[in-house]
mmCIF file of C-alpha atoms in Angstrom:
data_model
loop_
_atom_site.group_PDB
_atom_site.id
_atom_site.type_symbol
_atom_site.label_atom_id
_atom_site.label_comp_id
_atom_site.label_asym_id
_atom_site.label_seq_id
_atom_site.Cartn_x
_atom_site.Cartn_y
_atom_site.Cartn_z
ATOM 1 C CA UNK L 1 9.463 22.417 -11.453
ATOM 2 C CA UNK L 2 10.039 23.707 -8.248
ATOM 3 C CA UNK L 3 8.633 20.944 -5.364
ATOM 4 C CA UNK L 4 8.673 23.779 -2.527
ATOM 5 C CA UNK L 5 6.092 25.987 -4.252
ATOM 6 C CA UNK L 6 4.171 22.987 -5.391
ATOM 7 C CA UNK L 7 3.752 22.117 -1.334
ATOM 8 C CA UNK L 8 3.489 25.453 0.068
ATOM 9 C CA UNK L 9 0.996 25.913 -2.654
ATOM 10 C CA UNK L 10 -1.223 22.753 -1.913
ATOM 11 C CA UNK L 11 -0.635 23.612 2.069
ATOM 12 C CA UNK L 12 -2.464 27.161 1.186
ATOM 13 C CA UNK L 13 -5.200 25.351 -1.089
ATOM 14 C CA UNK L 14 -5.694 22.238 1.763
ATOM 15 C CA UNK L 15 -5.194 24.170 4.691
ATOM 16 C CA UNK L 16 -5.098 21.836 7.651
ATOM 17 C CA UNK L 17 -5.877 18.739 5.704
ATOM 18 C CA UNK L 18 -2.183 18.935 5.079
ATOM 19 C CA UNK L 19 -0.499 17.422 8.067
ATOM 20 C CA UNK L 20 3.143 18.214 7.189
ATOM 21 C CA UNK L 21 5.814 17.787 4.909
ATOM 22 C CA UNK L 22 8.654 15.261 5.274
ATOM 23 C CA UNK L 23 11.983 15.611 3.235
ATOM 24 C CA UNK L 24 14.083 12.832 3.220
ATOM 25 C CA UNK L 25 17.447 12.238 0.706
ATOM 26 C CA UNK L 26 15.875 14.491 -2.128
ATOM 27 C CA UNK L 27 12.329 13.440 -1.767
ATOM 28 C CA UNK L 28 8.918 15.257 -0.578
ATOM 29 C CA UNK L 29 6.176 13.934 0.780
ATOM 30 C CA UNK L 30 3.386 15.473 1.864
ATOM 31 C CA UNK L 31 1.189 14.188 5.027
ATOM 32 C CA UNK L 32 -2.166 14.082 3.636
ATOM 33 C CA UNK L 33 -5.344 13.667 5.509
ATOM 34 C CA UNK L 34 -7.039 10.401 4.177
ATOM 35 C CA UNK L 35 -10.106 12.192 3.756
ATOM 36 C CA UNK L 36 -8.793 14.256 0.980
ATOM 37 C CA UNK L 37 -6.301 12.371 -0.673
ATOM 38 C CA UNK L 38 -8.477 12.417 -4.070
ATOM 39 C CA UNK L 39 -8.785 16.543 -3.472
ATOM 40 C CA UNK L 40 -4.660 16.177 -3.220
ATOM 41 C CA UNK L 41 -3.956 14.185 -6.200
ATOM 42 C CA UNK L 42 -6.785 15.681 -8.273
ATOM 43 C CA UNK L 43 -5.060 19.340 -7.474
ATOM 44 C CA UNK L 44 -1.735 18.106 -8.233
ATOM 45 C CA UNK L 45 -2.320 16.393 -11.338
ATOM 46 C CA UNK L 46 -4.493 19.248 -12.806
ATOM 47 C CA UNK L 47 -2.380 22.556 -11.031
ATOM 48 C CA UNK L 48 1.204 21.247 -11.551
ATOM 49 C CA UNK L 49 1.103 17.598 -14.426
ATOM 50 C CA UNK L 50 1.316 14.836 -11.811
ATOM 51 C CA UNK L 51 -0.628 12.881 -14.295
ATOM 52 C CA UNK L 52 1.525 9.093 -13.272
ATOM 53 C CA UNK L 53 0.810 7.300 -9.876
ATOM 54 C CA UNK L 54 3.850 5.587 -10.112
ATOM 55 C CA UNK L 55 3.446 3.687 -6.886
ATOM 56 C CA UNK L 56 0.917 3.093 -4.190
ATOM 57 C CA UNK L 57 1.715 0.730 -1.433
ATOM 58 C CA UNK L 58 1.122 0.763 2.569
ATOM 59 C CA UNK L 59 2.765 0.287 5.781
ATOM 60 C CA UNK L 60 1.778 -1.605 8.764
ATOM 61 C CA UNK L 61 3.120 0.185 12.280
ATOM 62 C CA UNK L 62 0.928 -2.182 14.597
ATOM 63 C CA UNK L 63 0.764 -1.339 17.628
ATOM 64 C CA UNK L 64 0.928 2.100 16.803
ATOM 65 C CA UNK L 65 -1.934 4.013 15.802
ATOM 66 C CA UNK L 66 -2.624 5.565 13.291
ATOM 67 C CA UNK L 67 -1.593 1.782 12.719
ATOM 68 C CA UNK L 68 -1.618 2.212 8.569
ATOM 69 C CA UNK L 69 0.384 4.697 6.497
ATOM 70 C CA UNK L 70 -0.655 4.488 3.064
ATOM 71 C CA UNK L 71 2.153 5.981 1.059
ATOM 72 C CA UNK L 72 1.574 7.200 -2.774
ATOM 73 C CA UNK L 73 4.415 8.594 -5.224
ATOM 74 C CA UNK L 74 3.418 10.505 -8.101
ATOM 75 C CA UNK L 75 5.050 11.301 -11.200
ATOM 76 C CA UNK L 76 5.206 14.427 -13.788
ATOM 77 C CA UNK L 77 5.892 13.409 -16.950
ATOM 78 C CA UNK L 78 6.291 17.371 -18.340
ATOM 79 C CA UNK L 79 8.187 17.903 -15.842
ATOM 80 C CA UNK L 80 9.845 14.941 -15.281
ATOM 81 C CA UNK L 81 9.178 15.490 -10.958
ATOM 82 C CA UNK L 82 8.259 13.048 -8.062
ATOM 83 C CA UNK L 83 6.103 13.835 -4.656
ATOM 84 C CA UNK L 84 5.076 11.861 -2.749
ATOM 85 C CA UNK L 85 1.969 11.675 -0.596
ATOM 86 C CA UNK L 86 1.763 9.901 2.942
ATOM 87 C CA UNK L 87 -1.533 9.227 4.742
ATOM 88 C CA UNK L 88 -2.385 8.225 8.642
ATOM 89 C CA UNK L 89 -4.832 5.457 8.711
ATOM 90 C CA UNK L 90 -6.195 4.673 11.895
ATOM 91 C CA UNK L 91 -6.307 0.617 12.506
ATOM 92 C CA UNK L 92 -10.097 0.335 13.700
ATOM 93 C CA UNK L 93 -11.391 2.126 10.308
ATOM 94 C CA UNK L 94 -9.379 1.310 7.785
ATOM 95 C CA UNK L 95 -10.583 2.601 4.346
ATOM 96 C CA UNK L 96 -9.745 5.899 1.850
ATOM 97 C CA UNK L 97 -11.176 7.005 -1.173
ATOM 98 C CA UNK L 98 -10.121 5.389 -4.300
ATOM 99 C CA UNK L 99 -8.185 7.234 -6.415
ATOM 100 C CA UNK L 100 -9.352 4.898 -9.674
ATOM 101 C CA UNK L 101 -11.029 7.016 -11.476
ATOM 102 C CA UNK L 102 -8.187 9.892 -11.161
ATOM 103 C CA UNK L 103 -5.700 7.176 -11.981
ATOM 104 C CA UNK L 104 -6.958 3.905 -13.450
ATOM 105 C CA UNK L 105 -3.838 1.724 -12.437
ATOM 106 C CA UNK L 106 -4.497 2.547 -8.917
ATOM 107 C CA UNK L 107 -7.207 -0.199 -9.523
ATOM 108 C CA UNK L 108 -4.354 -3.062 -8.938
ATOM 109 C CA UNK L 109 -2.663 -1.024 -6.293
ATOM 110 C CA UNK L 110 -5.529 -0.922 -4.180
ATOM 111 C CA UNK L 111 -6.503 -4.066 -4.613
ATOM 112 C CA UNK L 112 -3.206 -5.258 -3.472
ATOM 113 C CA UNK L 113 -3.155 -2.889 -0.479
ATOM 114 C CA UNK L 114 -6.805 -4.575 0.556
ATOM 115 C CA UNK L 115 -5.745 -8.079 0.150
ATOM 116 C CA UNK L 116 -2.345 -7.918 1.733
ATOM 117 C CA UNK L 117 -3.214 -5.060 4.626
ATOM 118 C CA UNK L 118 -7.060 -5.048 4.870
ATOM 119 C CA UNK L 119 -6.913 -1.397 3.909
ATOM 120 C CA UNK L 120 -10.579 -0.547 2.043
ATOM 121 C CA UNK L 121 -10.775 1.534 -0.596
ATOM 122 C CA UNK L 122 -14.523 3.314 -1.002
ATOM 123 C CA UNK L 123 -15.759 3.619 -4.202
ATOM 124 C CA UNK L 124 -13.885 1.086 -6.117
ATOM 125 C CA UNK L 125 -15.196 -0.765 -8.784
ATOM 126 C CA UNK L 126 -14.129 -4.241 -7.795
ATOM 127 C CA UNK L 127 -12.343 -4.631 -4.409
ATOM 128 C CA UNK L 128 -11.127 -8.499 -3.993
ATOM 129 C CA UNK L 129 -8.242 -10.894 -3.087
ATOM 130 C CA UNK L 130 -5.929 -10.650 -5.860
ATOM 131 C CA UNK L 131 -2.895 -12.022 -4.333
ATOM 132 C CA UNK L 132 -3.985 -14.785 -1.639
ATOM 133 C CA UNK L 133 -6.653 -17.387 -2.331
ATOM 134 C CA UNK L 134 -10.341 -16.144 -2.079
ATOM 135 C CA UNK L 135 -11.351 -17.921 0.705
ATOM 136 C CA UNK L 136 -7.870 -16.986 2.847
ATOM 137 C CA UNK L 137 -8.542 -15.588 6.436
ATOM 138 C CA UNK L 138 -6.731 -12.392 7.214
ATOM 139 C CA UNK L 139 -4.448 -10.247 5.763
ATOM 140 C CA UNK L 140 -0.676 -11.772 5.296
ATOM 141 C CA UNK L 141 1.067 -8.129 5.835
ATOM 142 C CA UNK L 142 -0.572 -7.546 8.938
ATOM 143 C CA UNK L 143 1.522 -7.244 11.786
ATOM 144 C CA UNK L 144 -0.532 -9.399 13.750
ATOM 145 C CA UNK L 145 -1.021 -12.133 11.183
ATOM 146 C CA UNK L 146 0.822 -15.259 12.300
ATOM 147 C CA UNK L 147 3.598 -16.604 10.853
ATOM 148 C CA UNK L 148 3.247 -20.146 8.687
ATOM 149 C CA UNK L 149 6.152 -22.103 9.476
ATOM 150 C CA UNK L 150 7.642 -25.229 7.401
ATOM 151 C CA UNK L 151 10.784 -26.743 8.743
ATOM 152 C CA UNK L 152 13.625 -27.115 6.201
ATOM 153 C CA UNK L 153 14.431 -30.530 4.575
ATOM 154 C CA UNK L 154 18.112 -31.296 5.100
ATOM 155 C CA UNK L 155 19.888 -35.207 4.767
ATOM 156 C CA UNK L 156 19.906 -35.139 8.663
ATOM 157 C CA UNK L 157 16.270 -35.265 8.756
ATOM 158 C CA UNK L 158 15.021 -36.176 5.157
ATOM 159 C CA UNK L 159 12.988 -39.275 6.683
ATOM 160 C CA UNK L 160 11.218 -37.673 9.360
ATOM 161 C CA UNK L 161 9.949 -35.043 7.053
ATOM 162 C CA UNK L 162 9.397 -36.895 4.245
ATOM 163 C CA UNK L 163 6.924 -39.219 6.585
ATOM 164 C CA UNK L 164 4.758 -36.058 7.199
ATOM 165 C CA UNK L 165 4.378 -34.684 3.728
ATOM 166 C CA UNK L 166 0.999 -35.041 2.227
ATOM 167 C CA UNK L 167 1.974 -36.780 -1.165
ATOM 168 C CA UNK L 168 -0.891 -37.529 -3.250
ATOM 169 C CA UNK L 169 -2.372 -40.736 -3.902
ATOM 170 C CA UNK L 170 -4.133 -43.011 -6.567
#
């Protein structure tokens, strides 16, 4: 499979939805509006076999804006080819379309995505914490998010620290 055609050929059926096209070490990925990432991947699965959404994760460039990149990778398995699709996600609304019913392991993905970044996902069937407790505050892989902090237990100061840990009691 040829990966140029494949993007000149979704750039021609997107038009400016389609951003640009980044080529890095033998890889493509295609900037995606968010707004028609389930267009993208439904055209690429049916036009060319991307029928695997290998991975979906998401990137956190805070202060920046668009503060989110949501980065997908899908896989061919006729074909045995990888693209990848990047999407801009703007910090103060924070949600795509959910790709779930395209591809149903995107389910876990997203949920991931919303528990660690705060990323939504409209449309899905069940969008909840499925990493951090359910009553956590915040989002862990947030840039902003501050950092827990436990000091280290060495011989030096095994006492002191061992004072201040909450063992339980009877």
């Amino acid at each position: 499979m040829d990966i140029e055609s494949v993007v000149t050929q979704l750039q021609a059926e997107l038009g400016q939805a389609v951003q640009g096209v980044e080529r890095f070490r033998g890889e493509t990925s295609i900037l995606v509006s968010p707004a028609k990432v389930l267009t993208a991947c439904q055209w690429l699965r049916e036009q060319h076999g991307f029928d695997l959404l290998i991975a979906l994760t998401a990137v956190d460039y805070w202060p920046s804006e668009p503060r989110f990149a949501l980065i997908y990778k899908l896989y061919s398995t006729a074909s045995n080819a990888f693209i990848g699709l990047r999407l801009p996600v703007p910090g103060n609304a924070a949600e795509v379309p959910t790709l779930e019913n395209l591809f149903p392991n995107a389910n876990w993905h997203e949920r991931e995505i919303y528990d660690m970044f705060g990323v939504g996902f409209a449309g899905h069937s069940d969008l909840r914490r499925i990493l951090m407790p359910h009553d956590w505050e915040g989002h862990p892989l947030r840039k902003d998010h501050p950092l827990g902090y436990e000091e280290v237990q060495y011989t030096f100061n095994f006492d002191e620290i061992d004072r201040r840990k909450p063992y339980a009691t009877r």
